[in-house]
Coordinates of C-alpha atoms in Angstrom, one line a residue:
M285 CA 0.1 -16.5 -7.7
F286 CA 2.6 -16.7 -4.9
A287 CA 3.2 -13.9 -2.3
R288 CA 5.5 -13.7 0.6
P289 CA 6.1 -11.0 3.1
L290 CA 9.7 -9.9 3.8
T291 CA 10.8 -8.1 7.0
P292 CA 12.5 -4.7 6.6
D293 CA 15.8 -3.8 8.0
P294 CA 15.2 -2.5 11.6
R295 CA 16.5 0.9 10.5
L296 CA 13.6 1.2 8.1
R297 CA 10.9 0.3 10.6
E298 CA 9.4 3.8 10.8
A299 CA 9.5 4.2 7.0
V300 CA 8.6 0.8 5.6
R301 CA 5.8 -1.3 7.0
R302 CA 7.0 -4.6 5.2
F303 CA 8.3 -5.7 1.7
W304 CA 6.4 -8.2 -0.5
Q305 CA 7.7 -10.7 -3.0
F306 CA 5.1 -11.7 -5.7
E307 CA 5.7 -14.4 -8.4
G308 CA 3.4 -15.7 -11.0
P309 CA 3.7 -18.4 -13.7
T310 CA 5.0 -17.7 -17.2
D311 CA 1.9 -17.0 -19.3
P312 CA 2.0 -15.6 -22.9
Q313 CA -1.5 -14.3 -22.3
A314 CA -2.1 -11.1 -20.6
Q315 CA -3.8 -11.5 -17.2
E316 CA -5.8 -8.9 -15.5
H317 CA -5.5 -8.3 -11.6
Q318 CA -7.4 -6.2 -9.1
Q319 CA -5.5 -4.2 -6.8
F320 CA -7.6 -3.3 -3.7
P321 CA -7.7 -0.1 -1.9
Q322 CA -4.6 0.3 0.3
H323 CA -3.6 2.3 3.4
V324 CA 0.0 2.7 2.3
W325 CA 1.9 3.7 -0.7
Y326 CA 3.7 0.8 -2.6
L327 CA 7.0 1.4 -4.2
D328 CA 6.7 -1.1 -7.0
F329 CA 9.1 -3.0 -9.3
C330 CA 7.9 -5.6 -11.8
S331 CA 9.9 -7.7 -14.2
A332 CA 6.9 -8.6 -16.4
N333 CA 5.2 -6.5 -19.2
S334 CA 2.7 -4.6 -17.3
W335 CA -0.1 -2.1 -17.9
Q336 CA -2.6 -0.2 -15.5
L337 CA -6.0 1.3 -16.2
G338 CA -5.9 4.9 -16.0
T339 CA -8.4 7.8 -16.3
G340 CA -10.5 7.7 -19.3
G341 CA -10.4 4.0 -19.5
L342 CA -7.1 4.0 -21.2
W343 CA -4.3 1.3 -20.5
T344 CA -0.8 2.6 -20.0
A345 CA 2.5 0.8 -19.7
A346 CA 3.9 0.5 -16.3
P347 CA 7.5 1.8 -15.8
A348 CA 10.4 -0.1 -14.3
G349 CA 9.6 1.5 -10.9
A350 CA 6.6 3.2 -9.8
L351 CA 4.9 4.8 -6.7
Q352 CA 1.4 3.3 -6.3
P353 CA -0.7 5.7 -4.3
L354 CA -2.7 5.3 -1.2
S355 CA -6.3 4.8 -2.4
V356 CA -9.8 4.1 -1.4
Q357 CA -10.8 2.8 -4.8
S358 CA -9.8 -0.5 -6.5
R359 CA -7.5 -0.4 -9.4
R360 CA -6.9 -2.8 -12.4
I361 CA -3.8 -4.0 -13.6
T362 CA -2.8 -6.3 -16.5
T363 CA 0.5 -8.3 -16.7
Q364 CA 1.8 -10.5 -19.4
G365 CA 4.8 -13.0 -19.2
C366 CA 6.5 -14.2 -15.9
F367 CA 5.4 -12.0 -13.2
Q368 CA 8.1 -11.1 -10.5
R369 CA 7.3 -8.1 -8.4
L370 CA 9.1 -6.5 -5.5
A371 CA 7.0 -4.0 -3.6
A372 CA 7.7 -1.9 -0.4
E373 CA 4.8 -0.8 1.6
L374 CA 5.8 2.9 2.4
Y375 CA 3.9 4.9 5.1
P376 CA 2.5 8.2 3.5
W377 CA 4.9 10.4 5.3
T378 CA 7.8 8.3 3.9
V379 CA 6.7 9.1 0.3
Q380 CA 6.4 12.9 1.3
Q381 CA 9.9 12.9 2.8
L382 CA 11.9 10.8 0.5
F383 CA 10.0 10.7 -2.8
S384 CA 8.4 14.1 -3.2
W385 CA 10.5 14.5 -6.3
A386 CA 8.9 11.3 -7.8
L387 CA 5.4 12.5 -7.1
E388 CA 6.0 15.6 -9.3
H389 CA 8.0 13.7 -11.9
P390 CA 7.1 10.0 -12.0
D391 CA 9.4 9.3 -15.0
H392 CA 12.3 10.2 -13.0
L393 CA 11.7 7.2 -10.6
A394 CA 11.7 4.7 -13.5
Q395 CA 14.9 6.2 -14.8
A396 CA 16.8 6.1 -11.6
L397 CA 19.7 3.8 -11.7
E398 CA 18.4 1.9 -8.6
A399 CA 15.1 1.2 -10.2
Q400 CA 16.9 -0.1 -13.3
A401 CA 19.1 -2.3 -11.3
I402 CA 16.3 -3.7 -9.2
R403 CA 14.2 -4.6 -12.3
A404 CA 17.2 -6.3 -13.9
L405 CA 17.9 -8.3 -10.7
L406 CA 14.2 -9.4 -10.6
T407 CA 14.4 -10.6 -14.3
L408 CA 17.3 -12.9 -13.1
S409 CA 15.2 -14.0 -10.2
D410 CA 17.8 -12.6 -7.8
W411 CA 15.5 -11.7 -5.0
E412 CA 18.1 -11.2 -2.5
G413 CA 20.1 -8.8 -4.6
A414 CA 17.0 -6.8 -5.5
L415 CA 15.9 -6.5 -2.0
G416 CA 19.4 -5.5 -0.9
T417 CA 19.5 -2.8 -3.6
L418 CA 16.1 -1.4 -2.6
Q419 CA 16.9 -1.4 1.1
D420 CA 20.3 0.2 0.5
W421 CA 18.6 2.9 -1.6
L422 CA 15.9 3.6 0.9
L423 CA 18.4 3.8 3.8
R424 CA 20.6 6.5 1.8
L425 CA 17.4 8.5 1.1
L426 CA 16.4 8.3 4.7
A427 CA 19.9 9.5 5.8
Q428 CA 19.6 12.3 3.5
Y429 CA 16.0 13.5 3.7
G430 CA 14.4 11.8 6.7
R431 CA 13.4 14.0 9.7
E432 CA 11.8 13.9 13.1
P433 CA 8.1 13.3 13.1
R434 CA 5.9 16.4 13.3
K435 CA 2.5 16.5 14.6
G436 CA 0.8 15.4 11.4
V437 CA 2.9 12.2 11.3
Q438 CA 2.3 11.8 15.2
A439 CA -1.4 11.9 14.7
A440 CA -1.2 9.4 11.7
R441 CA 0.7 7.0 13.8
I442 CA -2.2 7.0 16.4
L443 CA -4.7 6.4 13.4
Y444 CA -2.5 3.3 12.4
S445 CA -2.5 2.0 16.0
T446 CA -6.3 2.3 16.6
P447 CA -6.7 1.1 13.6
G448 CA -8.4 4.0 11.9
Q449 CA -10.9 4.4 14.7
A450 CA -9.4 7.4 16.6
N451 CA -11.9 10.5 16.6
I452 CA -10.4 13.2 14.3
G453 CA -11.6 16.0 16.6
L454 CA -10.2 14.4 19.7
L455 CA -6.9 13.6 17.8
A456 CA -6.6 17.2 16.9
E457 CA -7.0 18.2 20.6
E458 CA -4.4 15.7 21.5
M459 CA -2.0 17.3 19.3
N460 CA -3.0 20.7 20.6
L461 CA -4.3 21.7 17.1
S462 CA -7.7 22.7 15.8
S463 CA -9.4 20.3 13.4
R464 CA -8.4 22.7 10.4
Q465 CA -4.9 22.8 11.6
L466 CA -4.7 19.0 11.7
E467 CA -6.1 18.8 8.3
R468 CA -3.4 21.0 6.9
A469 CA -0.7 19.2 8.8
F470 CA -1.8 15.9 7.1
Q471 CA -1.9 17.5 3.6
T472 CA 1.6 18.8 4.2
E473 CA 3.2 16.0 5.9
L474 CA 1.2 13.0 4.4
G475 CA -0.5 14.3 1.3
V476 CA -3.8 12.9 2.3
S477 CA -6.7 14.0 4.7
P478 CA -7.1 12.3 8.0
K479 CA -10.5 11.0 7.1
M480 CA -9.3 9.4 4.0
L481 CA -6.3 7.8 5.9
A482 CA -8.6 6.5 8.5
R483 CA -11.0 5.1 6.1
A484 CA -8.2 3.1 4.3
I485 CA -6.6 1.9 7.4
R486 CA -10.0 0.4 8.6
F487 CA -10.7 -1.2 5.3
D488 CA -7.3 -2.8 5.4
A489 CA -8.1 -4.0 9.0
V490 CA -11.2 -5.7 7.6
V491 CA -9.2 -7.3 4.8
E492 CA -6.6 -8.6 7.4
G493 CA -9.6 -10.0 9.4
L494 CA -11.1 -11.8 6.5
R495 CA -7.6 -13.4 5.6
L496 CA -7.3 -14.7 9.2
G497 CA -10.7 -16.5 8.9
S498 CA -13.3 -14.0 10.3
A499 CA -15.5 -14.1 7.3
G500 CA -18.0 -16.3 9.5
Q501 CA -17.8 -13.7 12.3
L502 CA -18.5 -10.4 10.6
T503 CA -20.7 -9.1 13.3
T504 CA -17.7 -9.5 15.8
L505 CA -15.3 -8.1 13.3
A506 CA -17.8 -5.1 12.6
Y507 CA -18.0 -4.4 16.4
D508 CA -14.2 -4.6 16.9
L509 CA -13.5 -2.2 14.2
G510 CA -16.2 0.4 15.0
F511 CA -18.8 -0.2 12.5
T512 CA -22.4 0.1 13.5
D513 CA -23.3 -3.3 12.5
Q514 CA -22.4 -6.0 9.9
S515 CA -24.5 -4.5 7.3
H516 CA -22.5 -1.1 7.6
L517 CA -19.3 -3.3 7.3
T518 CA -20.5 -5.1 4.2
R519 CA -21.7 -1.8 2.6
E520 CA -18.3 -0.1 3.2
F521 CA -16.4 -3.0 2.0
K522 CA -18.4 -3.4 -1.2
T523 CA -18.1 0.3 -1.9
M524 CA -14.2 0.2 -1.7
S525 CA -13.6 -3.2 -3.3
L526 CA -16.6 -3.8 -5.6
M527 CA -17.4 -7.1 -4.0
T528 CA -18.8 -8.5 -0.8
P529 CA -16.6 -9.9 2.1
S530 CA -17.6 -13.5 1.2
A531 CA -16.7 -12.9 -2.4
F532 CA -13.4 -11.5 -1.4
V533 CA -12.6 -14.6 0.6
R534 CA -13.6 -16.9 -2.2
Q535 CA -11.2 -14.9 -4.6
I536 CA -8.1 -15.1 -2.4
E537 CA -8.7 -18.8 -1.6
R538 CA -8.7 -19.4 -5.4
R539 CA -6.0 -17.0 -6.3
W540 CA -3.2 -17.3 -3.7
T541 CA -1.0 -20.1 -2.6
G542 CA 2.1 -19.7 -0.2
G543 CA 1.0 -16.2 0.8
D544 CA -1.7 -14.0 2.0
E545 CA -1.7 -10.8 0.1
E546 CA -3.3 -9.5 -3.0
D547 CA -1.3 -7.3 -5.4

């Protein structure tokens, strides 16, 4: 599997963290992938036949375009054929502002002309065209539905900058809100609670540290990210990814060439 980060247009900086280009070899056999907990939403387009494991243990076909939600649980995805995927890491507030319609009616996203065009371009391996189409679409939506950040978004940005270690009570005070008011602001503006977002952000910071070679320095990593000790970090990582940090490092070393991100 090959993965490459792509830098967004500067005008999308507050809406999109980054884009990802994923490619896999042509394989007639279905292959299962694990998608780890994530602190952002993915706006996802894939050229391959793809299925995802849903509730009740049932596999369902993935549409041409889909929103993959912020999660503190691992997910399983199966693909078959040449795997070409373009994904945009969207901040939670971007989803609430630009794609609230897609949250209520997921099929509408897959049926959008832009989603169909992006998938067709991926099938032709026209990455530049697919990325350009996606960025143009996001810019149009941002011009139409984007708005100035309110207190929930302002607080969320502080969580991203800490990463995920800001005290929720103190954060509420900084925003001149009660803890309950901050909770409501998060649910309205981001669709997620402050604690869930903080947990997902901190997990992502652990993943980034492991990718950068900190597997042999877990005690230092745990201290830097506000865990009580290395055992606390390991327990949290195993709860969220169903594997230990060392097992995760072995997996990404086996699996990825040319990139540093799991799908």
